[in-house]
Amino acid sequence: MIRVASVPSGHVYVRHLSPPDEDDGVRRLADPRPCGAPSDQSRWWPPVMLDPGWVGQNHRSFDVFHLHFGFDAQTPAGLRELTSTLRAHAKPLIYTVHDLRNPHHRDPSAHDAHLDVLVPAADELITLTPGAAEVIDRRWGRTAEVVSHPHVVGPDEAGVARAGRDEFVVGVHVKSLRANMNCRPVIETLARTVAALPAAVLRVDVHSEVLDPASAHHHPELVTWLFDARDRGALRLRVHDFFTDEQLWAYLRDEIDVSVLPYRFGTHSGWLEACHDLGTVVVAPSCGFYVQQRPCLEYRHDDTGLDTDSLADAVRTAYRRRPQWRASVTARRAERRQVAAAHRDLYERALA
């Protein structure tokens, strides 16, 4: 049995690193609950295992330390102390590089400083796409093993047929306006494009906190513009609290045909993987490595700006071709076994 201190272990990505129907001899420790944390899906935040003191007190309970994400609030010095403590107790550090650019940070310097500690210090590196591996090699001279992102949606939901409808619905979910979102120019382009397509509509979703003056995510200018666009009939606007998983799967599978990612920077996407599970066509930006994850349509969008023509072309292509890009439950189960085996092999290599 290989015991893994996984940061975190309760996140859906990490839960799906185990094979779906067998014991692979890997046991990931449960996330220690932070003081005062609610008993919900955020119970692992902030990760207790990132405290060097936790490692010092609990090093006999695990064999390998595997970091995924959750270190945003750490200082580079704190991460250096963590890696030094792991070395002092002869515990290999595995780091999966999910994000080369943190989607929550407008300024990349803080995340870059974290990467400059973690990537050189890791005994083994994993990432999700060949493009990300190339960047890791170029920036740090390190080799990262490329292992696919496992499924996000469970097999019961992933196997449900998509709802039929007469309309072609292009969706943009701006959530709570993460730093990497460039919403208004994308939505304006989509509104013009969709208006010219028969029986097509644009749906925009936004979280309630964006409308709340007391929220840190309040954005009155965008809210005013969205409601005005709704009143002009340019789009359908839905304001709601965070979707539960079941509500999100229903939205992606039954309520929209295309999901446009309005990102100007980023690396990989779990949202894209959920769309692949449910058969929702993704229109993804050229920044990051989204198009290397799963089949999708691409438009040019990064820190230098948005190419509106390429976005319009991608949406028109989705409208004309209606691509059927959906993973089968059987294929996803087989892939998950491969992902689990790759992780088991890497842990064994780190411990050799």
Short mmCIF file of C-alpha atoms in Angstrom, two decimals, residues 58-341:
data_model
loop_
_atom_site.label_atom_id
_atom_site.label_comp_id
_atom_site.label_asym_id
_atom_site.label_seq_id
_atom_site.Cartn_x
_atom_site.Cartn_y
_atom_site.Cartn_z
CA ASN A 58 2.51 13.33 10.50
CA HIS A 59 5.39 12.18 8.28
CA ARG A 60 5.07 8.59 9.52
CA SER A 61 1.50 8.43 8.18
CA PHE A 62 2.37 8.86 4.49
CA ASP A 63 4.95 7.73 1.95
CA VAL A 64 4.56 10.33 -0.81
CA PHE A 65 3.46 13.97 -0.77
CA HIS A 66 1.47 14.93 -3.89
CA LEU A 67 0.62 18.59 -4.44
CA HIS A 68 -2.06 19.61 -6.95
CA PHE A 69 -3.32 23.05 -6.00
CA GLY A 70 -4.41 25.13 -3.02
CA PHE A 71 -1.12 26.92 -2.36
CA ASP A 72 -2.25 30.39 -3.50
CA ALA A 73 -2.05 31.84 0.00
CA GLN A 74 1.43 30.45 0.69
CA THR A 75 4.57 32.53 0.43
CA PRO A 76 7.55 31.26 -1.58
CA ALA A 77 9.45 31.08 1.69
CA GLY A 78 6.70 28.95 3.20
CA LEU A 79 6.81 26.57 0.24
CA ARG A 80 10.59 26.33 0.51
CA GLU A 81 10.21 25.40 4.16
CA LEU A 82 7.63 22.77 3.18
CA THR A 83 9.92 21.22 0.57
CA SER A 84 12.86 21.28 3.00
CA THR A 85 10.78 19.54 5.66
CA LEU A 86 9.73 16.85 3.19
CA ARG A 87 13.38 16.28 2.23
CA ALA A 88 14.39 16.11 5.89
CA HIS A 89 11.95 13.25 6.38
CA ALA A 90 12.85 11.57 3.05
CA LYS A 91 9.35 12.06 1.63
CA PRO A 92 9.22 12.43 -2.19
CA LEU A 93 7.36 15.45 -3.52
CA ILE A 94 5.14 14.94 -6.57
CA TYR A 95 3.73 18.09 -8.14
CA THR A 96 1.04 18.13 -10.81
CA VAL A 97 1.34 21.38 -12.75
CA HIS A 98 -2.30 22.18 -13.42
CA ASP A 99 -1.74 25.91 -13.88
CA LEU A 100 1.22 27.61 -15.49
CA ARG A 101 -0.79 30.81 -15.12
CA ASN A 102 -3.16 31.17 -12.19
CA PRO A 103 -6.63 32.10 -13.54
CA HIS A 104 -7.40 34.07 -10.35
CA HIS A 105 -4.35 36.36 -10.54
CA ARG A 106 -4.18 39.30 -12.93
CA ASP A 107 -0.48 39.63 -12.17
CA PRO A 108 1.37 36.35 -12.86
CA SER A 109 4.36 37.18 -10.67
CA ALA A 110 3.06 35.58 -7.45
CA HIS A 111 2.24 32.27 -9.15
CA ASP A 112 5.53 32.37 -11.03
CA ALA A 113 7.34 32.69 -7.71
CA HIS A 114 5.49 29.62 -6.41
CA LEU A 115 6.36 27.64 -9.51
CA ASP A 116 10.01 28.65 -9.20
CA VAL A 117 10.04 26.88 -5.83
CA LEU A 118 7.86 23.86 -6.57
CA VAL A 119 8.97 22.79 -10.04
CA PRO A 120 12.71 22.55 -9.27
CA ALA A 121 12.06 20.96 -5.87
CA ALA A 122 9.69 18.21 -7.02
CA ASP A 123 11.01 14.68 -7.32
CA GLU A 124 8.47 13.98 -10.08
CA LEU A 125 6.31 16.28 -12.18
CA ILE A 126 3.00 15.65 -13.93
CA THR A 127 1.02 17.88 -16.24
CA LEU A 128 -2.02 17.45 -18.45
CA THR A 129 -0.92 18.37 -21.97
CA PRO A 130 2.18 18.17 -24.17
CA GLY A 131 2.20 21.94 -24.58
CA ALA A 132 2.41 22.48 -20.84
CA ALA A 133 5.20 19.89 -20.62
CA GLU A 134 7.14 21.80 -23.28
CA VAL A 135 6.84 25.03 -21.29
CA ILE A 136 8.05 23.26 -18.14
CA ASP A 137 11.05 21.90 -20.02
CA ARG A 138 11.83 25.29 -21.53
CA ARG A 139 11.46 27.31 -18.32
CA TRP A 140 12.97 24.94 -15.76
CA GLY A 141 14.72 22.18 -17.69
CA ARG A 142 12.46 19.60 -16.05
CA THR A 143 10.56 16.72 -17.65
CA ALA A 144 6.90 16.41 -16.72
CA GLU A 145 4.96 13.24 -17.43
CA VAL A 146 1.81 13.99 -19.42
CA VAL A 147 -1.24 12.28 -17.93
CA SER A 148 -4.74 13.05 -19.18
CA HIS A 149 -7.33 14.76 -17.02
CA PRO A 150 -9.79 12.09 -15.83
CA HIS A 151 -13.53 12.43 -16.27
CA VAL A 152 -15.34 14.99 -14.13
CA VAL A 153 -18.97 13.89 -14.44
CA GLY A 154 -19.92 10.58 -12.85
CA PRO A 155 -21.04 7.72 -15.12
CA ASP A 156 -24.71 7.91 -14.14
CA GLU A 157 -24.98 11.55 -15.22
CA ALA A 158 -22.56 11.20 -18.13
CA GLY A 159 -24.70 8.43 -19.62
CA VAL A 160 -27.90 10.50 -19.76
CA ALA A 161 -28.99 11.51 -23.27
CA ARG A 162 -28.86 15.19 -24.18
CA ALA A 163 -32.15 17.05 -24.29
CA GLY A 164 -33.51 17.88 -27.73
CA ARG A 165 -34.73 21.39 -28.58
CA ASP A 166 -35.53 23.57 -31.57
CA GLU A 167 -33.16 26.37 -30.59
CA PHE A 168 -29.37 26.43 -30.86
CA VAL A 169 -28.15 27.85 -27.56
CA VAL A 170 -24.71 29.44 -27.19
CA GLY A 171 -23.80 29.76 -23.53
CA VAL A 172 -21.32 31.92 -21.65
CA HIS A 173 -21.09 31.42 -17.90
CA VAL A 174 -19.16 34.30 -16.40
CA LYS A 175 -19.45 32.77 -12.90
CA SER A 176 -18.05 35.30 -10.41
CA LEU A 177 -15.82 37.09 -12.92
CA ARG A 178 -12.46 35.43 -12.36
CA ALA A 179 -9.45 37.57 -13.16
CA ASN A 180 -8.80 35.75 -16.44
CA MET A 181 -12.25 36.51 -17.87
CA ASN A 182 -12.66 39.13 -20.57
CA CYS A 183 -16.43 39.02 -20.59
CA ARG A 184 -17.95 42.05 -22.27
CA PRO A 185 -16.01 41.99 -25.57
CA VAL A 186 -16.67 38.25 -25.88
CA ILE A 187 -20.39 38.63 -25.14
CA GLU A 188 -20.76 41.58 -27.50
CA THR A 189 -19.19 39.55 -30.32
CA LEU A 190 -21.39 36.57 -29.56
CA ALA A 191 -24.53 38.69 -29.48
CA ARG A 192 -23.81 40.06 -32.97
CA THR A 193 -22.92 36.62 -34.30
CA VAL A 194 -25.85 34.73 -32.81
CA ALA A 195 -28.34 37.38 -33.96
CA ALA A 196 -27.53 36.46 -37.59
CA LEU A 197 -28.11 32.71 -37.09
CA PRO A 198 -31.69 31.44 -37.47
CA ALA A 199 -33.16 29.88 -34.32
CA ALA A 200 -30.01 30.63 -32.32
CA VAL A 201 -29.93 32.38 -28.96
CA LEU A 202 -27.23 33.59 -26.59
CA ARG A 203 -27.54 32.71 -22.92
CA VAL A 204 -25.36 34.40 -20.30
CA ASP A 205 -25.19 33.12 -16.72
CA VAL A 206 -23.73 35.06 -13.82
CA HIS A 207 -23.49 34.40 -10.11
CA SER A 208 -25.68 36.44 -7.77
CA GLU A 209 -22.70 37.88 -5.91
CA VAL A 210 -21.74 39.90 -8.99
CA LEU A 211 -24.93 41.91 -8.37
CA ASP A 212 -24.33 42.29 -4.64
CA PRO A 213 -22.75 45.62 -3.65
CA ALA A 214 -21.41 43.98 -0.48
CA SER A 215 -19.53 41.31 -2.44
CA ALA A 216 -15.89 41.53 -3.48
CA HIS A 217 -17.06 40.27 -6.89
CA HIS A 218 -19.56 43.10 -7.42
CA HIS A 219 -19.26 44.59 -10.90
CA PRO A 220 -21.92 47.27 -11.41
CA GLU A 221 -20.81 48.34 -14.88
CA LEU A 222 -21.03 44.85 -16.34
CA VAL A 223 -24.30 44.18 -14.52
CA THR A 224 -25.87 47.33 -15.95
CA TRP A 225 -24.70 46.43 -19.43
CA LEU A 226 -25.95 42.83 -19.19
CA PHE A 227 -29.41 43.86 -18.05
CA ASP A 228 -29.59 46.45 -20.80
CA ALA A 229 -28.56 43.82 -23.37
CA ARG A 230 -31.22 41.49 -21.98
CA ASP A 231 -33.88 44.19 -22.23
CA ARG A 232 -32.87 44.84 -25.85
CA GLY A 233 -33.32 41.15 -26.61
CA ALA A 234 -29.63 40.62 -27.38
CA LEU A 235 -29.29 37.78 -24.87
CA ARG A 236 -31.01 35.75 -22.22
CA LEU A 237 -29.62 36.47 -18.78
CA ARG A 238 -29.77 34.07 -15.83
CA VAL A 239 -28.63 35.24 -12.41
CA HIS A 240 -28.28 32.53 -9.78
CA ASP A 241 -26.16 31.23 -6.92
CA PHE A 242 -23.43 28.66 -7.51
CA PHE A 243 -24.75 25.58 -9.26
CA THR A 244 -24.65 22.31 -7.43
CA ASP A 245 -22.93 19.59 -9.45
CA GLU A 246 -26.29 18.23 -10.54
CA GLN A 247 -27.47 21.69 -11.64
CA LEU A 248 -24.24 22.25 -13.55
CA TRP A 249 -24.52 18.94 -15.38
CA ALA A 250 -28.15 19.77 -16.30
CA TYR A 251 -27.11 23.21 -17.57
CA LEU A 252 -24.32 21.85 -19.76
CA ARG A 253 -26.21 18.83 -21.06
CA ASP A 254 -29.80 20.04 -21.33
CA GLU A 255 -29.78 23.82 -21.61
CA ILE A 256 -26.95 24.85 -23.95
CA ASP A 257 -25.33 23.46 -27.10
CA VAL A 258 -22.08 25.43 -27.00
CA SER A 259 -20.05 26.69 -24.07
CA VAL A 260 -17.74 29.61 -24.85
CA LEU A 261 -14.81 30.05 -22.47
CA PRO A 262 -14.15 33.83 -22.20
CA TYR A 263 -10.59 33.48 -20.91
CA ARG A 264 -7.65 35.69 -21.83
CA PHE A 265 -5.15 33.58 -19.89
CA GLY A 266 -5.05 30.19 -18.23
CA THR A 267 -3.70 26.69 -18.81
CA HIS A 268 -6.17 23.80 -18.42
CA SER A 269 -9.87 23.44 -17.65
CA GLY A 270 -12.01 21.06 -15.64
CA TRP A 271 -15.08 22.80 -17.11
CA LEU A 272 -13.94 21.69 -20.56
CA GLU A 273 -13.66 18.11 -19.31
CA ALA A 274 -17.21 18.22 -17.95
CA CYS A 275 -18.40 19.44 -21.35
CA HIS A 276 -16.60 16.51 -22.97
CA ASP A 277 -18.35 14.12 -20.59
CA LEU A 278 -21.76 15.57 -21.47
CA GLY A 279 -21.38 16.31 -25.18
CA THR A 280 -21.38 20.11 -25.01
CA VAL A 281 -19.28 21.74 -27.74
CA VAL A 282 -16.57 24.02 -26.32
CA VAL A 283 -15.27 27.16 -28.00
CA ALA A 284 -11.93 27.70 -26.28
CA PRO A 285 -9.39 30.53 -26.40
CA SER A 286 -5.93 30.18 -27.91
CA CYS A 287 -4.23 30.96 -24.59
CA GLY A 288 -3.16 27.98 -22.54
CA PHE A 289 -3.57 24.43 -23.80
CA TYR A 290 -7.31 23.88 -23.80
CA VAL A 291 -7.38 22.60 -27.37
CA GLN A 292 -4.85 19.90 -26.43
CA GLN A 293 -7.13 18.55 -23.70
CA ARG A 294 -10.17 17.50 -25.73
CA PRO A 295 -11.71 18.19 -29.16
CA CYS A 296 -13.02 21.74 -29.29
CA LEU A 297 -13.17 24.82 -31.50
CA GLU A 298 -10.58 27.53 -30.98
CA TYR A 299 -10.62 31.31 -31.24
CA ARG A 300 -7.75 33.75 -30.75
CA HIS A 301 -7.85 35.32 -27.33
CA ASP A 302 -4.99 36.03 -24.92
CA ASP A 303 -3.37 38.84 -22.99
CA THR A 304 -2.75 40.73 -26.23
CA GLY A 305 -6.44 40.94 -27.03
CA LEU A 306 -9.46 39.28 -28.60
CA ASP A 307 -9.77 38.44 -32.27
CA THR A 308 -13.52 38.89 -32.78
CA ASP A 309 -13.53 37.41 -36.30
CA SER A 310 -12.09 34.09 -35.09
CA LEU A 311 -14.67 33.93 -32.29
CA ALA A 312 -17.52 34.56 -34.71
CA ASP A 313 -16.11 31.97 -37.11
CA ALA A 314 -15.89 29.34 -34.36
CA VAL A 315 -19.50 29.87 -33.33
CA ARG A 316 -20.70 29.75 -36.93
CA THR A 317 -18.74 26.51 -37.41
CA ALA A 318 -20.40 24.98 -34.36
CA TYR A 319 -23.79 26.08 -35.69
CA ARG A 320 -23.24 24.64 -39.18
CA ARG A 321 -21.46 21.39 -38.32
CA ARG A 322 -23.04 20.50 -34.95
CA PRO A 323 -19.99 18.39 -33.94
CA GLN A 324 -20.68 15.38 -31.75
CA TRP A 325 -17.75 15.39 -29.33
CA ARG A 326 -18.77 13.33 -26.35
CA ALA A 327 -16.77 10.75 -24.44
CA SER A 328 -18.42 7.40 -23.93
CA VAL A 329 -18.73 6.18 -20.36
CA THR A 330 -16.79 3.07 -21.35
CA ALA A 331 -13.92 5.10 -22.80
CA ARG A 332 -13.77 7.33 -19.75
CA ARG A 333 -13.63 4.33 -17.41
CA ALA A 334 -10.79 2.83 -19.43
CA GLU A 335 -8.96 6.16 -19.43
CA ARG A 336 -9.40 6.47 -15.68
CA ARG A 337 -7.75 3.10 -15.18
CA GLN A 338 -4.83 4.28 -17.31
CA VAL A 339 -4.58 7.51 -15.32
CA ALA A 340 -4.58 5.56 -12.05
CA ALA A 341 -1.89 3.18 -13.32
#
